[in-house]
mmCIF file of C-alpha atoms and ligand atoms in Angstrom:
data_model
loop_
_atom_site.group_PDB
_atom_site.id
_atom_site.type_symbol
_atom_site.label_atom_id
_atom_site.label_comp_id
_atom_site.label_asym_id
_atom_site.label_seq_id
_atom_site.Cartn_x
_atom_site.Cartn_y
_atom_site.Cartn_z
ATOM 1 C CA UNK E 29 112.695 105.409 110.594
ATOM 2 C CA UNK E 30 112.378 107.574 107.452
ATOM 3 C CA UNK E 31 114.184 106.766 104.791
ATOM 4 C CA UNK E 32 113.505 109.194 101.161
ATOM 5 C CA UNK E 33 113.486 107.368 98.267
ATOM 6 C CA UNK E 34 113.693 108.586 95.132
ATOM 7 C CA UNK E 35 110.643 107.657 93.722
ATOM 8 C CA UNK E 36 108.955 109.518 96.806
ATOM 9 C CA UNK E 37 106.509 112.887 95.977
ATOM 10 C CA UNK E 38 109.420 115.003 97.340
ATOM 11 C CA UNK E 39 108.744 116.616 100.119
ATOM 12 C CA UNK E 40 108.451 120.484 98.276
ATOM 13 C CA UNK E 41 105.504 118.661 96.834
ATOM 14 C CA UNK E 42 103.646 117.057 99.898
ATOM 15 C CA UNK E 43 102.146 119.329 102.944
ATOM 16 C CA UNK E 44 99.773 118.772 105.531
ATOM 17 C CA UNK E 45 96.072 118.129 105.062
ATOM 18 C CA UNK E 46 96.202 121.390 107.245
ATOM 19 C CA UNK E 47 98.772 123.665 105.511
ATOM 20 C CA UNK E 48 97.264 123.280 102.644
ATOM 21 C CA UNK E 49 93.748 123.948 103.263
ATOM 22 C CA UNK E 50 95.350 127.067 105.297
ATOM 23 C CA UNK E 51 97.176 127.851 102.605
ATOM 24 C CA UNK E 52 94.567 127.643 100.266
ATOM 25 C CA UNK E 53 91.703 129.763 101.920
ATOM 26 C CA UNK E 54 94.001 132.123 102.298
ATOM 27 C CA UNK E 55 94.836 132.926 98.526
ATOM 28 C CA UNK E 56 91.602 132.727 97.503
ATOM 29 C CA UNK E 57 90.640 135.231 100.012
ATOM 30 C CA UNK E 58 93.342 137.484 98.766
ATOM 31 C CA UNK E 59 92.738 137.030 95.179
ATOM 32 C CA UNK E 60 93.355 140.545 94.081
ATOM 33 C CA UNK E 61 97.250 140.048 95.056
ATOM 34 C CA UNK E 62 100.124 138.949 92.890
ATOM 35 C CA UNK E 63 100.045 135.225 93.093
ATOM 36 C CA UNK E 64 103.875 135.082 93.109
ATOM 37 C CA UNK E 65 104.395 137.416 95.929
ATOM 38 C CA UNK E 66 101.972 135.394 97.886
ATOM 39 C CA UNK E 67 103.468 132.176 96.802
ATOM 40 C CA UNK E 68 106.586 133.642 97.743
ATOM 41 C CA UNK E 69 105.321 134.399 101.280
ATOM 42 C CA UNK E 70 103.661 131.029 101.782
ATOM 43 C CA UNK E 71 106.812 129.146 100.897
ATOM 44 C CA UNK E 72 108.023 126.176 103.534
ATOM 45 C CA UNK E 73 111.144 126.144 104.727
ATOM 46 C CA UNK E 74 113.222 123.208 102.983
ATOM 47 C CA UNK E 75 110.939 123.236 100.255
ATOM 48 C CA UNK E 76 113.453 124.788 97.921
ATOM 49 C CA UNK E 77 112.460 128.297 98.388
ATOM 50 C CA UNK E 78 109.339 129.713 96.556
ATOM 51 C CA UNK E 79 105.990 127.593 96.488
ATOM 52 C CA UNK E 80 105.960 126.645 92.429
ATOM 53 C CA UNK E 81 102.440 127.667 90.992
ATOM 54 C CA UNK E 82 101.900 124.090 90.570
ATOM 55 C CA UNK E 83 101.453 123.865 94.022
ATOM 56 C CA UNK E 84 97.817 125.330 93.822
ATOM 57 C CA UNK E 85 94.922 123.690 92.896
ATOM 58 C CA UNK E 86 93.109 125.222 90.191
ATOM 59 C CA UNK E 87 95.466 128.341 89.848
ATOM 60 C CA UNK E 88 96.961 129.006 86.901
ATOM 61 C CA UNK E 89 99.615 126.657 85.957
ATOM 62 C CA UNK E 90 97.885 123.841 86.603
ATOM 63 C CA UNK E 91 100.165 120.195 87.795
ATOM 64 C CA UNK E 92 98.212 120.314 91.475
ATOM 65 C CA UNK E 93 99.603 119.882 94.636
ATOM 66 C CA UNK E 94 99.750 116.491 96.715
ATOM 67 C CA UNK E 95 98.459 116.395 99.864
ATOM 68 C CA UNK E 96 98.331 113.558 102.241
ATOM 69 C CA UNK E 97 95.238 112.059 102.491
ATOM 70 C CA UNK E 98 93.928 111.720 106.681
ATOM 71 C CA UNK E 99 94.080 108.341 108.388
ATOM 72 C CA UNK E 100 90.408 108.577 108.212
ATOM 73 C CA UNK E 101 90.179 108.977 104.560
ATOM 74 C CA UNK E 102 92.428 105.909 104.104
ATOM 75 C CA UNK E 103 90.638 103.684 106.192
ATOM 76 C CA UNK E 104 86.957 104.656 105.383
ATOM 77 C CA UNK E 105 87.168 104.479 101.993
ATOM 78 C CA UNK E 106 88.510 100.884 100.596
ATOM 79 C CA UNK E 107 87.760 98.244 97.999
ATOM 80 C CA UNK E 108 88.129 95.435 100.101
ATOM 81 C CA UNK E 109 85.397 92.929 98.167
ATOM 82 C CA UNK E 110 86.316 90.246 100.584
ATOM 83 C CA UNK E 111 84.272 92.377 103.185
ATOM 84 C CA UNK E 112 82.018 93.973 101.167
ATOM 85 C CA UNK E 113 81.881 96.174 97.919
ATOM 86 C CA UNK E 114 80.581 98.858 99.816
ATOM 87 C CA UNK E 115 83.918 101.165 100.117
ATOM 88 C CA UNK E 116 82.111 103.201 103.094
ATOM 89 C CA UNK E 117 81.103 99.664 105.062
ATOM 90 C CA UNK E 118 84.472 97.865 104.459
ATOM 91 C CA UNK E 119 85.822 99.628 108.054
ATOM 92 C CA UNK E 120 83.011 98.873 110.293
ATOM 93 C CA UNK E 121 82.980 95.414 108.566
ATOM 94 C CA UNK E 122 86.508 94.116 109.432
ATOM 95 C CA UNK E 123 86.879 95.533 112.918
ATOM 96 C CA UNK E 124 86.879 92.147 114.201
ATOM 97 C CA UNK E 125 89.141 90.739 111.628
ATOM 98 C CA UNK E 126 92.505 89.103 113.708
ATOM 99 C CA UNK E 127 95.609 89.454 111.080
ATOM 100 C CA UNK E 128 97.139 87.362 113.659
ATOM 101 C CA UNK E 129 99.179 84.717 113.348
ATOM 102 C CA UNK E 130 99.647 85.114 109.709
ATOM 103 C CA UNK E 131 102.195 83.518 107.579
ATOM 104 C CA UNK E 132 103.381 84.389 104.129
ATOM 105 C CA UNK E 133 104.331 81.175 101.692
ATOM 106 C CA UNK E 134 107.029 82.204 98.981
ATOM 107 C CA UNK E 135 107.650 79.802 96.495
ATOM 108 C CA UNK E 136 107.102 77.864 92.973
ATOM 109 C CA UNK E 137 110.410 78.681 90.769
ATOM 110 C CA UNK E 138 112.795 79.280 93.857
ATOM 111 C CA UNK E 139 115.851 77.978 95.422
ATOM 112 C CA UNK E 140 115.000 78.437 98.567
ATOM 113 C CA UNK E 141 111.221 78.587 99.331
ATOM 114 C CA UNK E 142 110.205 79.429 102.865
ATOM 115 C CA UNK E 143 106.803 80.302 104.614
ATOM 116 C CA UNK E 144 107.584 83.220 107.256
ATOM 117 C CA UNK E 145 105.362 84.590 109.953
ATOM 118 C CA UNK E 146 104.718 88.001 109.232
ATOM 119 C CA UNK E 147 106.236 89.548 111.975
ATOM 120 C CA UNK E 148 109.527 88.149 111.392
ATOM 121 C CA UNK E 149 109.480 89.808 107.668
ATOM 122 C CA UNK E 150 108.709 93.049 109.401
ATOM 123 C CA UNK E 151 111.679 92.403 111.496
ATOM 124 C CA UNK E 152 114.097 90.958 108.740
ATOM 125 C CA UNK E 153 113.336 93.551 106.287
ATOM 126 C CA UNK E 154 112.724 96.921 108.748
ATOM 127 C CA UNK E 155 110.031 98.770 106.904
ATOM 128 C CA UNK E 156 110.592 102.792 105.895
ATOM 129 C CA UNK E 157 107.935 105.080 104.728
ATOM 130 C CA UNK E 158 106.998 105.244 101.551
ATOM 131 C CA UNK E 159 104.483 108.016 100.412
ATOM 132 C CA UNK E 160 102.839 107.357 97.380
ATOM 133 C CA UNK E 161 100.151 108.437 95.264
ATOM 134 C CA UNK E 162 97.430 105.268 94.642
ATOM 135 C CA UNK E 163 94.978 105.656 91.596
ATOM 136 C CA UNK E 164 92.229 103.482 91.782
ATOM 137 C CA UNK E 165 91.007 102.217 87.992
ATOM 138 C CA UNK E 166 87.307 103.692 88.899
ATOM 139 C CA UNK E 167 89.286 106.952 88.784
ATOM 140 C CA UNK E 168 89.486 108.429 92.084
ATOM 141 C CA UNK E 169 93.171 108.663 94.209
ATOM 142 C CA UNK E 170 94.564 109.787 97.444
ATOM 143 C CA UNK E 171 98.367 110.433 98.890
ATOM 144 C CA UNK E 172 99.171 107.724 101.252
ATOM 145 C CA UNK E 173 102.101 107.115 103.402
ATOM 146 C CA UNK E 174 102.986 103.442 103.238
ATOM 147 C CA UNK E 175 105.654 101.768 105.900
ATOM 148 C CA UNK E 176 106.706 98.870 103.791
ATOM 149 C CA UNK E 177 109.641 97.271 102.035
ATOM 150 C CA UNK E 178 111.043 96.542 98.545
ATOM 151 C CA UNK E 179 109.387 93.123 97.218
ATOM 152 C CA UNK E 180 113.054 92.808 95.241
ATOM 153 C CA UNK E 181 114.447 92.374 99.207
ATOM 154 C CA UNK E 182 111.945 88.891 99.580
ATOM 155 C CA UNK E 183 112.236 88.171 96.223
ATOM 156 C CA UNK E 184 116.026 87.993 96.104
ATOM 157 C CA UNK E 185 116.023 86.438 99.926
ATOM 158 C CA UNK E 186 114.344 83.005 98.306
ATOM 159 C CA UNK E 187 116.150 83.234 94.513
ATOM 160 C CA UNK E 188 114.308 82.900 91.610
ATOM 161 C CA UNK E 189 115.217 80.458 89.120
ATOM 162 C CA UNK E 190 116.051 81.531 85.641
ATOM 163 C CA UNK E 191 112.592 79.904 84.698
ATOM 164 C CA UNK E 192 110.383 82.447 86.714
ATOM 165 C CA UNK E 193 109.242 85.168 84.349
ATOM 166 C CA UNK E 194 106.338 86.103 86.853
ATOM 167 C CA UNK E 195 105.100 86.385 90.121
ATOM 168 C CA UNK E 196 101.350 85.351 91.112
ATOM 169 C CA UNK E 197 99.891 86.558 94.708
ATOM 170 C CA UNK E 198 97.602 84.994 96.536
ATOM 171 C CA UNK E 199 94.858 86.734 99.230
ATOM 172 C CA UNK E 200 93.683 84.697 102.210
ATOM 173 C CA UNK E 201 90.532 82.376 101.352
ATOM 174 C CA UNK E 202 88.316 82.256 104.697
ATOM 175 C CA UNK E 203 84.325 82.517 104.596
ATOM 176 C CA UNK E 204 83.779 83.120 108.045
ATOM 177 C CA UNK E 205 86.506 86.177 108.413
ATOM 178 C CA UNK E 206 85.698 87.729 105.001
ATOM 179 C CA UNK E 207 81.480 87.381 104.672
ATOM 180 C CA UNK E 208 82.117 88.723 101.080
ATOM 181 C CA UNK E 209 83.785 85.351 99.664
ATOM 182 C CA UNK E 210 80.459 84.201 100.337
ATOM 183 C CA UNK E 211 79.539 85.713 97.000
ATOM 184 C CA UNK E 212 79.523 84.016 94.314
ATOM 185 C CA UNK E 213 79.605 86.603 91.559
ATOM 186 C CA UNK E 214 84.021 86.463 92.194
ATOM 187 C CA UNK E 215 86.386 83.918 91.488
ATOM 188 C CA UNK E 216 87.840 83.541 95.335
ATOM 189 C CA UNK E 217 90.610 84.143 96.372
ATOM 190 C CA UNK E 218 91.692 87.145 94.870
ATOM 191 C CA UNK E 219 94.808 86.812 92.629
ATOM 192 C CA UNK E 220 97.349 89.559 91.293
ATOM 193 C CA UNK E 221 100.518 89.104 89.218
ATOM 194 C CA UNK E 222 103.198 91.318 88.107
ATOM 195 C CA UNK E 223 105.904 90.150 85.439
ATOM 196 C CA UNK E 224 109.420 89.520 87.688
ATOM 197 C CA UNK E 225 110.909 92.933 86.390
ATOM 198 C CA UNK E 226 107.934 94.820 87.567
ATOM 199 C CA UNK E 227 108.384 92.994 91.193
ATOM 200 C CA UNK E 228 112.262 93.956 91.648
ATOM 201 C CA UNK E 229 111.194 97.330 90.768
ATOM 202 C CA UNK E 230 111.863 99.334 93.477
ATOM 203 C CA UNK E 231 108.909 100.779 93.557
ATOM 204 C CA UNK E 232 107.039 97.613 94.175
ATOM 205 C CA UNK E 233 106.632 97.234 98.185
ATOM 206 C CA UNK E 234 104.971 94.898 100.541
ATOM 207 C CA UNK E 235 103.204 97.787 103.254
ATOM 208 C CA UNK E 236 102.932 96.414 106.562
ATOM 209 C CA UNK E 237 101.756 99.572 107.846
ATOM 210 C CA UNK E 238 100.127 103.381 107.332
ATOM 211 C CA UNK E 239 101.024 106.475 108.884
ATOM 212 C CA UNK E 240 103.613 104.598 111.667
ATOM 213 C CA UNK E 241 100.433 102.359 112.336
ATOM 214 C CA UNK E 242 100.406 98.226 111.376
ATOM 215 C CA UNK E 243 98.388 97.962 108.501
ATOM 216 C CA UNK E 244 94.638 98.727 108.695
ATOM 217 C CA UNK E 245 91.551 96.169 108.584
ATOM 218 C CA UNK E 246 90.356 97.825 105.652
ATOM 219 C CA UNK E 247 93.590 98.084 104.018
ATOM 220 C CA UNK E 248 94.998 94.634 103.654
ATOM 221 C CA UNK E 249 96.306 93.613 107.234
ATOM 222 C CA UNK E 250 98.558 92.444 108.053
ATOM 223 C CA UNK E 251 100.262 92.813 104.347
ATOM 224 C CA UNK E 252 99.802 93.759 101.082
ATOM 225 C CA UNK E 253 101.338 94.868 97.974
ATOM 226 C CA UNK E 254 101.377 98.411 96.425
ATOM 227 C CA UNK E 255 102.327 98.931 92.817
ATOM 228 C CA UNK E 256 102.261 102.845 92.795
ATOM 229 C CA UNK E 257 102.159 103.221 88.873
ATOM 230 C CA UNK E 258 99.578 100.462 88.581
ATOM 231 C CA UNK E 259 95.993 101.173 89.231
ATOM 232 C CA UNK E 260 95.049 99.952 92.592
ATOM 233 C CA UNK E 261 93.672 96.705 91.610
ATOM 234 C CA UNK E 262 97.076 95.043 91.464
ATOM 235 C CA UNK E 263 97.822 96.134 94.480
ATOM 236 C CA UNK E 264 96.494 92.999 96.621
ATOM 237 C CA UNK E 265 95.753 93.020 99.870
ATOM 238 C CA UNK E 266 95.811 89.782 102.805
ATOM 239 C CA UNK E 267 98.661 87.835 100.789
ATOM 240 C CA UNK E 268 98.749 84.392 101.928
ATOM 241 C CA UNK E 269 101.187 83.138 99.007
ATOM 242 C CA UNK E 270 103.807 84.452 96.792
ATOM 243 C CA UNK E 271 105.009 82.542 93.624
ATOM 244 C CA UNK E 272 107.469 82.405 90.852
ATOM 245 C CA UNK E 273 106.005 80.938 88.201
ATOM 246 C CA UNK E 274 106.809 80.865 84.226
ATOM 247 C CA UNK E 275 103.389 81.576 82.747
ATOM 248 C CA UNK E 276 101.947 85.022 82.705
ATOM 249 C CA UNK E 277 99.247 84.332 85.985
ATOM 250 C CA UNK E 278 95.433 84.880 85.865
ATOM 251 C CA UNK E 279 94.176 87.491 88.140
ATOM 252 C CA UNK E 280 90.487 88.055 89.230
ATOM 253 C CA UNK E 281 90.069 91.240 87.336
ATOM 254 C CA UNK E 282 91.084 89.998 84.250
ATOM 255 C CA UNK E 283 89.311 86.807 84.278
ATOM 256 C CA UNK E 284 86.067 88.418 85.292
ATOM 257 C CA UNK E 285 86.209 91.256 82.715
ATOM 258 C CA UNK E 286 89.342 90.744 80.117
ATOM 259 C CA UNK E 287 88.286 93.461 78.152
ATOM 260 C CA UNK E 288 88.098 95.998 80.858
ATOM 261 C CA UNK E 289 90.780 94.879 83.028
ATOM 262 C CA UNK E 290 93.736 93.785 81.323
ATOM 263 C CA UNK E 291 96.993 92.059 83.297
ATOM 264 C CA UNK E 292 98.905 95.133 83.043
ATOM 265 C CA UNK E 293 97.011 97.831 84.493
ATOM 266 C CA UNK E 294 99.091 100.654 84.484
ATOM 267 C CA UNK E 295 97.976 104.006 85.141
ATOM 268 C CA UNK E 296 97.659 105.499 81.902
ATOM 269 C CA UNK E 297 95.747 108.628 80.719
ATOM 270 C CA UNK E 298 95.558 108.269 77.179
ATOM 271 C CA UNK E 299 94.118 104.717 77.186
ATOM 272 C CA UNK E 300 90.190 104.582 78.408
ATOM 273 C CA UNK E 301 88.424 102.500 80.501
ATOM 274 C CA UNK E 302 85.389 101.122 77.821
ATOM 275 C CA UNK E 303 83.039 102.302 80.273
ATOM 276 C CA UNK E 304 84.647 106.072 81.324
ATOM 277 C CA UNK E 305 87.504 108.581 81.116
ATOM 278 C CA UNK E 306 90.892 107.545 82.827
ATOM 279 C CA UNK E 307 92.214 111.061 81.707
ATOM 280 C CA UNK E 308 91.276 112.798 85.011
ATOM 281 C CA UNK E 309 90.460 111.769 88.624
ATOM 282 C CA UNK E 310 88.563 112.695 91.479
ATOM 283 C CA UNK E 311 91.524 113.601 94.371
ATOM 284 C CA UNK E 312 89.471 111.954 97.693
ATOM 285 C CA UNK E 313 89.240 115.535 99.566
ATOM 286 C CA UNK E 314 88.819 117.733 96.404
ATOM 287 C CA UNK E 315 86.071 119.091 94.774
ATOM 288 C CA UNK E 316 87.686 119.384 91.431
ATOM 289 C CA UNK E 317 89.059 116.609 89.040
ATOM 290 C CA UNK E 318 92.079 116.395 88.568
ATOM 291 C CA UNK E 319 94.545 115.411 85.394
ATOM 292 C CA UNK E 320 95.680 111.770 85.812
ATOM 293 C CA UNK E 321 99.469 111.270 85.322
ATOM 294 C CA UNK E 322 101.489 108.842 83.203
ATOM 295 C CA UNK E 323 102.239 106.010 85.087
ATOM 296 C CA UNK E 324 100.509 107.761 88.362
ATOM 297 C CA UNK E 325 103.521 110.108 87.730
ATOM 298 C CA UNK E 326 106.319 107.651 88.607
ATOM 299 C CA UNK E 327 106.756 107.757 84.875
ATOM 300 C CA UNK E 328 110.869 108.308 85.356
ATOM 301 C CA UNK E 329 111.483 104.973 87.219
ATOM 302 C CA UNK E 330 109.000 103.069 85.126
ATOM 303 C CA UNK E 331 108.494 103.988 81.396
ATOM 304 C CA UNK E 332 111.734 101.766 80.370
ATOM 305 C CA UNK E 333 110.009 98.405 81.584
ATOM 306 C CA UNK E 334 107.482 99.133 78.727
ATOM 307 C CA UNK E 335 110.068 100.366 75.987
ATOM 308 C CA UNK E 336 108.760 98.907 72.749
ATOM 309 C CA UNK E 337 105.339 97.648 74.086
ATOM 310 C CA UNK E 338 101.655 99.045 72.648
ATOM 311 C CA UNK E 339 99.867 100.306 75.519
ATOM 312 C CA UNK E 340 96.607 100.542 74.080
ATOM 313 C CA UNK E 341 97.083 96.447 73.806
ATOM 314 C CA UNK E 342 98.527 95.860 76.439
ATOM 315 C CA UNK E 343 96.195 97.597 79.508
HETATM 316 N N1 LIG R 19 92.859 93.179 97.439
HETATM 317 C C1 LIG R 19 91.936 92.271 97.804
HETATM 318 N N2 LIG R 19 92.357 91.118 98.369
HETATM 319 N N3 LIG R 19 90.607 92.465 97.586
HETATM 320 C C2 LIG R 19 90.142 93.602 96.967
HETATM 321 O O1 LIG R 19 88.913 93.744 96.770
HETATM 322 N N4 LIG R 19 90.738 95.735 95.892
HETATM 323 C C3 LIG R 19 91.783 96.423 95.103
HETATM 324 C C4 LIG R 19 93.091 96.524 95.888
HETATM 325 N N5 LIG R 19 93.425 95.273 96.550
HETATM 326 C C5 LIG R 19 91.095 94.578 96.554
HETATM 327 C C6 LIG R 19 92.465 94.338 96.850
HETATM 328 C C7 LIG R 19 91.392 97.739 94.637
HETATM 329 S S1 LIG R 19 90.270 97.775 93.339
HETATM 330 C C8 LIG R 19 91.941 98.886 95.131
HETATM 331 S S2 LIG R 19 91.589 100.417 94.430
HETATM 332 C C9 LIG R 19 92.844 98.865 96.289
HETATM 333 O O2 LIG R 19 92.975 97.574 96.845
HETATM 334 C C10 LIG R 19 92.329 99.820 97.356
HETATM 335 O O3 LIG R 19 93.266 99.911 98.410
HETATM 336 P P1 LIG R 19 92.917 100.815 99.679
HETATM 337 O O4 LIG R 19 91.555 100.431 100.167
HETATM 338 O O5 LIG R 19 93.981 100.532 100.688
HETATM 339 O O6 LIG R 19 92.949 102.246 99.218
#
């Protein structure tokens, strides 16, 4: 079932893969026309009308369109270092990986810890789509439309104790289903943390799925998180364990490279990467770069969790 959220791309600012390419061909051809009368003529119904200028890459008025990104460019493109760091192998290398049984442990600071199955979270907590945008920190992105559900929903389902300040996730540790944990360049298993108020952010979801689909090989299966305004690196996939804990956790970017990869990792276009530009991104299905958004652009339901804080120190 489809359920818009508010912190969706709305819908006069998503189109198909299609449409859009359609769309676009079709003004360039034309160029000598009035853009607005063409906009005008272009416009989807339900869209509110009139195509904004925004709408088109690289016309004037910049702000470019969303598009979904195609089930193949989701799953063919992935870091996925348990299978390889080879984003184009990651696919062919986790075809035979069997998500199946697989249980979730939530705990540490809790009343009522519990390890569920992952099918009956699926079934407790009914996943609805979710379309986000997903910024990786080596500054490329794509559209994606998650089926998922609120972490706050888990979260408040085992009650934290006044003592948990944070939440620390856990991937699956398992040599002979991941051949990458067989390097030992990376601190295994792969660890992400959010503070609490981050995780009951709506925003914050477990996916269990992509495009209607169960979750992908190369995208976390059977469950993973996905922090929207955060660059993808928080945004672990294969959780095995979920826990409250009081401490700020360590994570497996930050302890391999704490000056690149800070516990925060929000999207952010004024602060740098040391080693390039985080002030534009390559769209996956675009040939030009794009400007990257304040918090990915979910800046409205996020900016107040930061009030006060320096960014620059805090990455
Ligand atoms: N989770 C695990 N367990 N292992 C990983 O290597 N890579 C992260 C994140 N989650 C990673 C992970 C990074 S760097 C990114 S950009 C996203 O997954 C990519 O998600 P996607 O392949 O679904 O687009």
């Amino acid at each position: 079932m489809r359920t818009r959220f508010k912190s969706d791309i709305p819908s006069s600012e998503i189109t198909s893969k299609e449409l859009f390419l359609s769309r676009r061909d079709f003004i360039k051809t034309a160029g000598f026309m009035g853009m607005g009368a063409l906009l005008a003529a272009c416009a989807p119904s339900g869209g509110g009308g009139t195509i904004p200028a925004n709408e088109v890459p690289g016309e004037a008025g910049a702000g470019p369109l969303d598009v979904l990104n195609s089930f193949e460019d989701i799953t063919n493109y992935n870091n996925y270092y348990e299978f390889s760091t080879d984003k184009t192998a990651v696919n062919a290398l986790s075809k035979d990986f069997v998500a199946r049984p697989w249980t979730v442990e939530v705990g540490g600071l809790v009343n009522k810890p519990k390890t569920y199955d992952v099918d009956e979270l699926i079934k407790k907590f009914q996943p609805e789509e979710r379309i986000y945008r997903m910024r990786c920190v080596e500054a490329w992105s794509m559209v994606i439309p998650w089926n998922g559900f609120s972490l706050s929903k888990l979260l408040n389902e085992v009650e934290p104790t006044s003592k948990a300040k944070y939440v620390s996730f856990e991937s699956l540790y398992d040599t002979q289903r991941y051949p990458g944990q067989k390097s030992p360049f990376y601190p295994w298993p792969y660890h992400e943390g959010l503070r609490l108020d981050e995780a009951m952010n709506d925003l914050a979801i477990l996916a269990t799925g992509v495009y209607g689909e169960p979750l992908p090989n190369p995208n976390g299966a059977p469950i993973r998180l996905v922090t929207p305004w955060k660059y993808g690196i928080k945004s672990i996939k294969g959780v095995i364990k979920i826990e409250l804990v009081e401490e700020q956790p360590a994570t497996l970017w930050n302890s391999i490279g704490p000056n690149e990869y800070g516990f925060y990792c929000n999207v952010n276009p004024n602060v740098s990467h040391p080693r390039w530009t985080q002030s534009s991104e390559r769209r996956i299905g675009e040939l030009a770069r794009r400007p990257t958004l304040m918090f990915n652009g979910y800046e409205e339901q996020v900016a107040h969790l930061y009030a006060g804080m320096d960014l620059k120190k805090n990455y």
